[in-house]
Coordinates of C-alpha atoms in Angstrom, one line a residue:
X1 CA 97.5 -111.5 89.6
X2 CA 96.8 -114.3 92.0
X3 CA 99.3 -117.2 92.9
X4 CA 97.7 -119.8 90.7
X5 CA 97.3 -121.9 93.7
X6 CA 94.9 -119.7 94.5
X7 CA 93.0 -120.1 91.7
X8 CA 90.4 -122.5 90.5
X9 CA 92.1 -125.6 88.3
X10 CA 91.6 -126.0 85.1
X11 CA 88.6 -128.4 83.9
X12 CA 86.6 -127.6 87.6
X13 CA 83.1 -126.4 87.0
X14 CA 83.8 -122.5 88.4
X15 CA 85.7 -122.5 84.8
X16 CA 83.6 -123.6 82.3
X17 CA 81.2 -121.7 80.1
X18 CA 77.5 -122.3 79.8
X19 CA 77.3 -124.0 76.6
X20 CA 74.5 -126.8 75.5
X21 CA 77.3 -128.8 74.2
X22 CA 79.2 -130.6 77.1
X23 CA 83.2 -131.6 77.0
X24 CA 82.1 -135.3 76.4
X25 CA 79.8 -134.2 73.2
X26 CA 82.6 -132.2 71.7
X27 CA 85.4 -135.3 71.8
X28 CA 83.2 -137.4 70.7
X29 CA 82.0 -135.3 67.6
X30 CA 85.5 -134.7 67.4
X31 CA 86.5 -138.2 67.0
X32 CA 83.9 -139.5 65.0
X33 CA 83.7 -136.8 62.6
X34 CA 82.7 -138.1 59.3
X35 CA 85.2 -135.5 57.4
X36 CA 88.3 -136.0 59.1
X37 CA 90.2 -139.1 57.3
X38 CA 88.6 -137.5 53.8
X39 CA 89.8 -134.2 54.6
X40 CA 93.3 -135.8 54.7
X41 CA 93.4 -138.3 52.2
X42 CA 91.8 -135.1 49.8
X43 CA 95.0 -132.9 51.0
X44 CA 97.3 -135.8 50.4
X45 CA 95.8 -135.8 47.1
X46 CA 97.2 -132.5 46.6
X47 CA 101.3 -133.4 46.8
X48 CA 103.9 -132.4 48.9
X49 CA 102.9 -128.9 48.9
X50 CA 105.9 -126.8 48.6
X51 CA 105.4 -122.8 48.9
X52 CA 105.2 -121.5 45.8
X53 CA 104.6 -124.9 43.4
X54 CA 100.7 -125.1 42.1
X55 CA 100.4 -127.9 45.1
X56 CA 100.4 -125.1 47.4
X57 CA 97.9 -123.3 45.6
X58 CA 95.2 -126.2 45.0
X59 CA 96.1 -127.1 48.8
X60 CA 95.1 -123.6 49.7
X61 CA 92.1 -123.7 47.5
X62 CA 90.8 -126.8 48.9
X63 CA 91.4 -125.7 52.6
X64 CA 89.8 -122.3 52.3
X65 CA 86.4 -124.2 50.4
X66 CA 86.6 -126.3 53.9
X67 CA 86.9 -123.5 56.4
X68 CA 84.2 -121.2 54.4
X69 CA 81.9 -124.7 54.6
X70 CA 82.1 -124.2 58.6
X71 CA 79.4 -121.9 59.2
X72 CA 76.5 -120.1 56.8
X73 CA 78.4 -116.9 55.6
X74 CA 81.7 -117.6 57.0
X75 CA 84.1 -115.7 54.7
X76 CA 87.8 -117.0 54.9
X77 CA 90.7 -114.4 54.8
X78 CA 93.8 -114.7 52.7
X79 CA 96.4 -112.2 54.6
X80 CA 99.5 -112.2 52.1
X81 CA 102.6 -112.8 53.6
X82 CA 105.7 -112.5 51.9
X83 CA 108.8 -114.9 52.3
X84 CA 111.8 -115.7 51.7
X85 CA 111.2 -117.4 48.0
X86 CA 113.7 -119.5 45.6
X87 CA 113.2 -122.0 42.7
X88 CA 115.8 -125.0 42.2
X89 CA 116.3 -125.5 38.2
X90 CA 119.5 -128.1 38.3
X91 CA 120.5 -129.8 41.3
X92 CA 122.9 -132.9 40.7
X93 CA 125.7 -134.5 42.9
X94 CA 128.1 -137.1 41.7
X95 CA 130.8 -139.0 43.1
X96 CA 134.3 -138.4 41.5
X97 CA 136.3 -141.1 40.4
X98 CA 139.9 -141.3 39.2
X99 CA 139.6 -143.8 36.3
X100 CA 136.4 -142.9 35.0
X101 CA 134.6 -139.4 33.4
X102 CA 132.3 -137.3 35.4
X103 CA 129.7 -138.1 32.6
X104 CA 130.0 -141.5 33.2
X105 CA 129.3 -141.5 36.7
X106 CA 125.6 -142.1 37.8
X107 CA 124.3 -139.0 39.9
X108 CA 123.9 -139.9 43.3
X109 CA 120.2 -139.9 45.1
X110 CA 120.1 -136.2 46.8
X111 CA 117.4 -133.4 46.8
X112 CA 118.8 -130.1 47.6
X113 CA 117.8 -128.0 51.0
X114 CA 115.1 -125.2 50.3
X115 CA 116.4 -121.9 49.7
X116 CA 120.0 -123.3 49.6
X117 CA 123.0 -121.3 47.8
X118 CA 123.9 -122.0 43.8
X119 CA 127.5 -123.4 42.8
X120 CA 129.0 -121.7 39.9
X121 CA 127.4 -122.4 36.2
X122 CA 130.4 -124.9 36.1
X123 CA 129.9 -126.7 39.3
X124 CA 132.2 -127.5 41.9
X125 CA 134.1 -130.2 42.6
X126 CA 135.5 -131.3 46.2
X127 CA 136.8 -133.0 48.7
X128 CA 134.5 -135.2 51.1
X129 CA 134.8 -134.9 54.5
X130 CA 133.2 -136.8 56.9
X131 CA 132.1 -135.8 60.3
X132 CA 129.8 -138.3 61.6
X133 CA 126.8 -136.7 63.6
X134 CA 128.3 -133.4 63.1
X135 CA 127.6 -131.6 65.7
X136 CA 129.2 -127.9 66.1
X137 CA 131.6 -129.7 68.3
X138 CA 132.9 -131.4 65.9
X139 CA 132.6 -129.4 63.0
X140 CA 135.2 -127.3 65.5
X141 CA 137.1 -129.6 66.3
X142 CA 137.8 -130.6 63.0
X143 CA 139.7 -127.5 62.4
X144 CA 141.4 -126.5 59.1
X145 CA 140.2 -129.8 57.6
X146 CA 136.7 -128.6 57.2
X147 CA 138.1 -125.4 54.7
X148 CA 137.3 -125.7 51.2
X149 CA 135.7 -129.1 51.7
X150 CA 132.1 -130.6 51.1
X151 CA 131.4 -131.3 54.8
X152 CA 128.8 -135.0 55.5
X153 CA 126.7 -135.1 58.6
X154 CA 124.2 -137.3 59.4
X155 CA 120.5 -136.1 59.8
X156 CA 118.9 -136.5 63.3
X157 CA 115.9 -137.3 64.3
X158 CA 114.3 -134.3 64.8
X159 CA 112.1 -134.5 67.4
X160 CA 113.9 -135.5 70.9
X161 CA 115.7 -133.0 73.5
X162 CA 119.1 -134.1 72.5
X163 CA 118.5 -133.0 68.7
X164 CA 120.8 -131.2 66.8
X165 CA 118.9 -129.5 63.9
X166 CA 120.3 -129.6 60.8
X167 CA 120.7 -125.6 60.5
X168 CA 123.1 -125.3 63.5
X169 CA 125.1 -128.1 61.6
X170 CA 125.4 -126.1 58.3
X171 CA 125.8 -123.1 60.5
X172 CA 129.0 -124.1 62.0
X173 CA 130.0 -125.9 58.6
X174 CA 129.8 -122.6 57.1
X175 CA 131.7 -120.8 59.8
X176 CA 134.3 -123.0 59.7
X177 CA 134.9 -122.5 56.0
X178 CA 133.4 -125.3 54.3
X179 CA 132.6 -124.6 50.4
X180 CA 129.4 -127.4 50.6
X181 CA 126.8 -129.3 53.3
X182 CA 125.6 -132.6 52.6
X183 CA 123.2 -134.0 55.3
X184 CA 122.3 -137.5 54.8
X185 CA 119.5 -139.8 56.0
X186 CA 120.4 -142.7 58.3
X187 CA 117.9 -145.1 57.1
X188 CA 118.5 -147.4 54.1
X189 CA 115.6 -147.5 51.0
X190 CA 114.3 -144.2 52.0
X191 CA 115.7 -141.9 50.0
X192 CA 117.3 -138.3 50.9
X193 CA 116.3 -136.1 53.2
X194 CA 115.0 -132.5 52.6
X195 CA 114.7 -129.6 54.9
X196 CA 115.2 -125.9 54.9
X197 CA 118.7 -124.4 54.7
X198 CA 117.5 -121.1 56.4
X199 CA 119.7 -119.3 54.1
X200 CA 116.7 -116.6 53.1
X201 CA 118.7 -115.0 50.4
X202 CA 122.0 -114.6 52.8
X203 CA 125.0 -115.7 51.9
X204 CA 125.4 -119.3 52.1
X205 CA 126.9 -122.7 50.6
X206 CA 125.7 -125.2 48.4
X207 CA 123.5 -127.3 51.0
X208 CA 121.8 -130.7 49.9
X209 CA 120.4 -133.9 51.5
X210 CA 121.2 -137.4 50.7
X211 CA 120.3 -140.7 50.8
X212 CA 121.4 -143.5 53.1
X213 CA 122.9 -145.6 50.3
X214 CA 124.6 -142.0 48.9
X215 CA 126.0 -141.4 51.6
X216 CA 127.8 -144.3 52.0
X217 CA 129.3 -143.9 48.7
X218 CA 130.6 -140.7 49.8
X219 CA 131.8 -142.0 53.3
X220 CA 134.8 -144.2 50.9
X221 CA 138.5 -143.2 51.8
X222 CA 139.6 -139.9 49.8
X223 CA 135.9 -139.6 48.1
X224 CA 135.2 -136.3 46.5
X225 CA 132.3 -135.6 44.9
X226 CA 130.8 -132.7 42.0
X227 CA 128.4 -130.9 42.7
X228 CA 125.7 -128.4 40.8
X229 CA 122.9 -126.3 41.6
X230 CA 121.8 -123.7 39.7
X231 CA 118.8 -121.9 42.0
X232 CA 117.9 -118.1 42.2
X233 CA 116.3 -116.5 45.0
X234 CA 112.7 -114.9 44.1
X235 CA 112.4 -111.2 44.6
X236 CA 108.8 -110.5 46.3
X237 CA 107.3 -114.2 46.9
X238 CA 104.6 -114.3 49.4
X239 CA 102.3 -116.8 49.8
X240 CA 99.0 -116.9 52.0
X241 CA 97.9 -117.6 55.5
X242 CA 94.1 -118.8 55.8
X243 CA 92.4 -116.7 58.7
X244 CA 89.0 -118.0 59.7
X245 CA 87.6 -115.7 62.5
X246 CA 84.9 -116.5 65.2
X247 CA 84.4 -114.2 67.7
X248 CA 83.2 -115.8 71.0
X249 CA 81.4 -113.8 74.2
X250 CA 84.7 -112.1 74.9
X251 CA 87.2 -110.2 73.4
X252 CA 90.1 -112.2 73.5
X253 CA 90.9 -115.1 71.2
X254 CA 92.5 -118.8 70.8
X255 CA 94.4 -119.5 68.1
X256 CA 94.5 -122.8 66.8
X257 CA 96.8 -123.1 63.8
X258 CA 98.4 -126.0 61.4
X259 CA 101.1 -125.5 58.9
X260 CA 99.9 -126.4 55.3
X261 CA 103.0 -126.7 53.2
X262 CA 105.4 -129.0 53.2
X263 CA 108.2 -130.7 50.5
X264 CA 108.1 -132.0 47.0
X265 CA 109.2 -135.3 47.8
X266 CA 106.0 -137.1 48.9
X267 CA 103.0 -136.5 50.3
X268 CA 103.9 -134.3 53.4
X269 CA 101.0 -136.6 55.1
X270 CA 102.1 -136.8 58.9
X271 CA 104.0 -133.5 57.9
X272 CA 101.7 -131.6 57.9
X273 CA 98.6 -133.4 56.6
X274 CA 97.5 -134.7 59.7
X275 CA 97.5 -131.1 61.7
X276 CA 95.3 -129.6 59.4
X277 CA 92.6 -132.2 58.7
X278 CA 92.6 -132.1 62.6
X279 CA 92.4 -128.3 63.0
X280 CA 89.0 -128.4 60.2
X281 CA 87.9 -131.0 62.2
X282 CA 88.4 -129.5 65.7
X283 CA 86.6 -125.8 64.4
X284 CA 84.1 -127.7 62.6
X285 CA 82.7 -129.4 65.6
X286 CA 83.0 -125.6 68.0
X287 CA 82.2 -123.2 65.1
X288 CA 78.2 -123.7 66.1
X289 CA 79.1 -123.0 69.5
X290 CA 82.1 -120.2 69.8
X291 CA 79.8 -117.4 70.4
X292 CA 79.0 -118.9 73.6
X293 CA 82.4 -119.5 75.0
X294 CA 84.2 -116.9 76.9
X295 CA 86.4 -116.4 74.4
X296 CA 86.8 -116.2 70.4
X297 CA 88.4 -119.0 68.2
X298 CA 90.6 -118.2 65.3
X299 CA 92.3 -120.9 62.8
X300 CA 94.9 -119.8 61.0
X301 CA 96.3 -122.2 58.1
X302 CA 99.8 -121.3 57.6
X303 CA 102.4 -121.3 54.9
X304 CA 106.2 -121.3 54.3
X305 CA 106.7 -123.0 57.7
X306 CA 109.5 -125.1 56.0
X307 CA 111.1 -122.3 54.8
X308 CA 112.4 -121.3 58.7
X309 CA 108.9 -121.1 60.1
X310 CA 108.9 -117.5 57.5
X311 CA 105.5 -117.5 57.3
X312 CA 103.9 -117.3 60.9
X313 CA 106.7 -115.0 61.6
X314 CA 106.0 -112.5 58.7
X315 CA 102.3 -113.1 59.6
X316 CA 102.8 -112.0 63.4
X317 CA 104.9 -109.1 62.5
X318 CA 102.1 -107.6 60.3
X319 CA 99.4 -108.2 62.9
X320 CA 98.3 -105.1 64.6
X321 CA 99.2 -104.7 68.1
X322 CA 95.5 -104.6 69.1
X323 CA 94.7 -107.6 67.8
X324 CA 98.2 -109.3 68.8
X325 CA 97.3 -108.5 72.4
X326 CA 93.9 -110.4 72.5
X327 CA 95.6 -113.8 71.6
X328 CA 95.6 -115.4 74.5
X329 CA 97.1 -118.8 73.6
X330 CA 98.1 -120.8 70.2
X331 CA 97.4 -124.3 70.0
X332 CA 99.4 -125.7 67.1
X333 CA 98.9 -129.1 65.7
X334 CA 101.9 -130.4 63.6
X335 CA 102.7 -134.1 63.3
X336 CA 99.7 -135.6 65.0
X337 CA 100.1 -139.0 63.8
X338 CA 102.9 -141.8 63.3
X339 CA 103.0 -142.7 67.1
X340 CA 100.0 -143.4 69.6
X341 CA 102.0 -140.8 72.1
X342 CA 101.7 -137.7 72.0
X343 CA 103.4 -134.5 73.8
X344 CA 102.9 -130.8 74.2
X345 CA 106.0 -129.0 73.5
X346 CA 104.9 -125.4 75.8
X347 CA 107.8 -123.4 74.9
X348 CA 108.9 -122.4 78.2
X349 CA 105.4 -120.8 79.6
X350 CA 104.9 -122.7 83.3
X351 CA 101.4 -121.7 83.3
X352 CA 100.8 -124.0 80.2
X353 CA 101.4 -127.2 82.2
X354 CA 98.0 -127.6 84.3
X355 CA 96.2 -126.7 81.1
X356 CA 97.6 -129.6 79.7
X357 CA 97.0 -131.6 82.6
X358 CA 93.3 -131.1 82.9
X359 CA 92.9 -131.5 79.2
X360 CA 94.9 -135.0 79.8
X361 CA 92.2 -135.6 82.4
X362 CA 89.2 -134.6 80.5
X363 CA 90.2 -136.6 77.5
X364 CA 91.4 -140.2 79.2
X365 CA 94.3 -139.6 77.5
X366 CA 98.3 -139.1 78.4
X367 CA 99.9 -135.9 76.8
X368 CA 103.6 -135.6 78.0
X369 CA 105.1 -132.1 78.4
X370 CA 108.3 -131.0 77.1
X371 CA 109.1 -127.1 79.1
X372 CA 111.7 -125.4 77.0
X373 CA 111.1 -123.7 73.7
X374 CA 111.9 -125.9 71.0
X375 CA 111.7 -123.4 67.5
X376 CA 110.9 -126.6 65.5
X377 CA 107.1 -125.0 64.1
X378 CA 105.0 -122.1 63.8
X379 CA 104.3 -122.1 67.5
X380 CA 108.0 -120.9 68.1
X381 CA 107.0 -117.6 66.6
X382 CA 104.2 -116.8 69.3
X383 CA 106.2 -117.8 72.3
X384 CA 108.6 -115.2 70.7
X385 CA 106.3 -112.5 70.7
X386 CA 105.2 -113.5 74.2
X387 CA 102.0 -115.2 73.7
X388 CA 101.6 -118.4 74.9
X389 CA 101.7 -121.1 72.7
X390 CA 102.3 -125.0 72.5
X391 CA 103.2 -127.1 69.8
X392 CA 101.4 -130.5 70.3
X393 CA 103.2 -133.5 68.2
X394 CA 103.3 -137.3 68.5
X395 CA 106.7 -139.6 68.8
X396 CA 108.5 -137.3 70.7
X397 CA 111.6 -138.6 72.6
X398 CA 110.2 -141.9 70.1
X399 CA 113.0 -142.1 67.2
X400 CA 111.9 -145.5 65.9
X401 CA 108.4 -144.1 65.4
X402 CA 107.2 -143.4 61.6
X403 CA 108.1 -139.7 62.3
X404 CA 111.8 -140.3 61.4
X405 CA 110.6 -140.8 57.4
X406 CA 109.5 -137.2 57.9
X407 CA 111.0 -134.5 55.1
X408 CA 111.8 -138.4 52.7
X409 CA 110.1 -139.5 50.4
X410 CA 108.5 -141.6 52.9
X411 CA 106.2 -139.3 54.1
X412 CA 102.9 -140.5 52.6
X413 CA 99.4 -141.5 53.9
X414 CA 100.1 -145.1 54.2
X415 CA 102.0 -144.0 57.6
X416 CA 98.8 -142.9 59.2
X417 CA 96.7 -145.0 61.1
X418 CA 93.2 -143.5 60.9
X419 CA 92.5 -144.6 64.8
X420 CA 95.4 -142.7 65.5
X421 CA 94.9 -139.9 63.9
X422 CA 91.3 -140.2 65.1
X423 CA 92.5 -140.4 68.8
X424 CA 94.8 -137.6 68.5
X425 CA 92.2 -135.2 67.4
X426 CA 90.2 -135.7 70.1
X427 CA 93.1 -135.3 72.2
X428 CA 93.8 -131.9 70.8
X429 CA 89.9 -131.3 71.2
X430 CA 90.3 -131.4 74.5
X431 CA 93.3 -129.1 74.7
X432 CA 91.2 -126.6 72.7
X433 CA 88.2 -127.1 74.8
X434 CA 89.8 -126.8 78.0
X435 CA 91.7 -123.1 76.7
X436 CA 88.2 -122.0 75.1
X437 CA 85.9 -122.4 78.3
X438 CA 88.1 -121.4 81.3
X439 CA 87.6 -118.1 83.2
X440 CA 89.5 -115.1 82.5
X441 CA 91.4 -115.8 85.6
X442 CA 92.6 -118.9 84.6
X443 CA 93.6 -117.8 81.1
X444 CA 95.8 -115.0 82.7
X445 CA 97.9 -117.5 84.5
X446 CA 99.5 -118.7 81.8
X447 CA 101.8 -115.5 80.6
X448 CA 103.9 -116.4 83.9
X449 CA 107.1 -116.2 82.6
X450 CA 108.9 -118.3 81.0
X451 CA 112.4 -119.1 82.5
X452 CA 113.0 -122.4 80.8
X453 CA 114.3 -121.0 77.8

């Protein structure tokens, strides 16, 4: 393979396909698409989403009506993909005090962690320990204090390169010996935070999120707390991922995907409403045109991303090798909206970087790079496979943006501005674009390997 100096950059005319429709035409259909803000405000609509709740399903209904819409006699697949399922019946946490009856006190504001273990039928009751941020550090540090307790950290802001995600925490917690997790929000008046525990039917503690103003009841000298959880884990759950094929000139293909589930506690809007009213957007505008491009686009609409990104993986692993091997890149919109900025996370593939750049250019638009692999969506599980693949998200490195409400019961329409979200699609458009009409060449340069991991 050439040096890709040697090669002609991304966006230059040597690299472009013949196509009536021109860059500038596409972004501009893109952005002014008529369907975009109704196509979210209908999947709001919907709820929060959760795999496996009748929001799911009508979400899926709706989104595979959309993506049949896109073309005359497009037919959109539903490839079954099992995961990782559990159902929450009781989940209830109460502080503990001396002078007064459990029954008597008020349950505190908390939402258990998906997938999370059950206590016994009776409960448990505990000791509170407080660790601050929480990182593994500490968690060590703390020694034999952390045994048999109900360990408190605080919840990060998850998208930043100094984040500590919330599984490494209960990781550690639970290495350490800790009988229960509490995670708790930092943010006054907006309720507790959810989240996946990542526990896929392992062997796990009691793991649930709180509130600000929970937590701080919690935080009291010598607090200890009761809590209950009865959950089982399903035995053959699978949901679906929407698969809407359309083969371009070439044999190889793009995949543009956008997780569609999300958490009972709102509307999941910026998570992950946003990404996939801008993914029907962005095929809607190409599907006329793909068969003219160099090579194919295919949208995949995923599910049980919250539960540990399960459903991409599952998806991936199923997806014969032939067909694996002609996915030449994934594009994956999730979080587009809550901050003007956004960035392309490119999971440690180099070769990503003056895609990026000439996409930048060709929109009039800034898109900030972030190099190493952060496993924070579905994109995580392409990079892991060894396709290329970038996750592109808005406030990152931005933690008083509207993206810290994300996983509350914050998370609703009213924190997306429809310019933004607007802008943002075009700016994927051209990410899209740019991947969809380079040469062959081009496209190969960006497997170079990826070192930043």
């Amino acid at each position: 393979m050439p040096a890709a100096s040697t090669m002609p950059p991304f966006g230059t005319s040597g690299s472009n396909a013949d196509t009536p429709l021109s860059l500038a035409d596409y972004l501009r259909a893109v952005q002014d698409d008529p369907a975009l803000w109704a196509d979210f405000n209908a999947l709001c609509d919907t709820g929060g989403r959760l795999a496996g709740t009748p929001s799911e399903a009508a979400a899926q209904a709706w989104c595979a009506s959309r993506l049949d819409a896109l073309l005359p006699g497009a037919v959109t697949r539903r490839d079954p993909t099992p995961y990782a399922g559990w159902v929450c019946h009781v989940a209830e946490v109460r502080a503990v005090h001396a002078q007064a009856s459990l029954a008597s006190s008020k349950p505190l504001v908390a939402t258990p962690l998906l997938g999370t273990a059950p206590t016994p039928p009776e409960g448990l009751t505990l000791d509170v320990l407080d660790l601050g941020r929480g990182t593994p550090e500490q968690i060590q540090a703390a020694g034999d204090a952390v045994r048999g307790k109900a360990v408190l950290v605080e919840h990060e802001y998850p998208f930043s390169t100094s984040t500590v995600h919330r599984r490494v925490k209960l990781a550690a917690a639970q290495a350490a010996g800790a009988a229960a997790f509490f995670v708790a929000h930092p943010e006054s008046n907006v309720g507790p935070v959810s989240g996946s525990s990542g526990r896929g039917g392992a062997p796990g503690i009691p793991a649930m999120g709180l509130s600000a103003e929970s937590a701080a009841v919690l935080k009291r000298p010598g607090a200890r707390v009761h809590l209950r959880i009865d959950a089982e884990d399903l035995t053959g759950a699978q949901t679906d991922v929407l698969v809407l094929d359309l083969p371009g000139a070439g044999p190889d293909r793009v995949v543009l995907s956008a997780h569609i589930d999300g958490h009972p506690l709102a509307e999941s809007a910026i998570d992950n409403g946003t990404g996939v009213a801008a993914a029907l957007a962005l095929a809607r505008q190409i599907a006329p045109h793909v068969s003219s491009l160099p090579r194919g686009l295919t949208v995949c609409i995923f599910s049980a991303e919250e539960w540990a990104l399960n459903g991409s993986r599952e998806w991936l692993a199923k997806l014969p090798a032939e067909q694996r091997e002609r996915i030449v890149l994934n594009v994956n919109l999730d979080s587009l909206a809550g901050s003007p900025n956004l960035t392309a996370l490119i999971s440690g593939f180099t070769g990503l970087a003056p895609l990026v750049d000439a996409a930048a250019t060709a929109a009039g638009r800034p898109i900030a790079q972030h190099l190493p692999l952060m496993s924070n969506s579905d994109h995580a599980n392409f990079a892991a496979v060894g396709i290329p693949a970038m996750r592109l998200i808005a406030g990152f490195n931005e933690p008083d943006s509207a993206l810290r409400l994300l996983l509350t019961p914050a998370d609703t329409r009213d924190l997306v501005d429809e310019s933004v979200l607007r802008s943002a699609t075009a700016t994927a458009g051209a990410v899209l674009w740019t991947a969809l009409t380079a040469s062959h060449e081009q496209m190969s340069s960006l497997s170079a390997p990826n070192n930043e991991q």
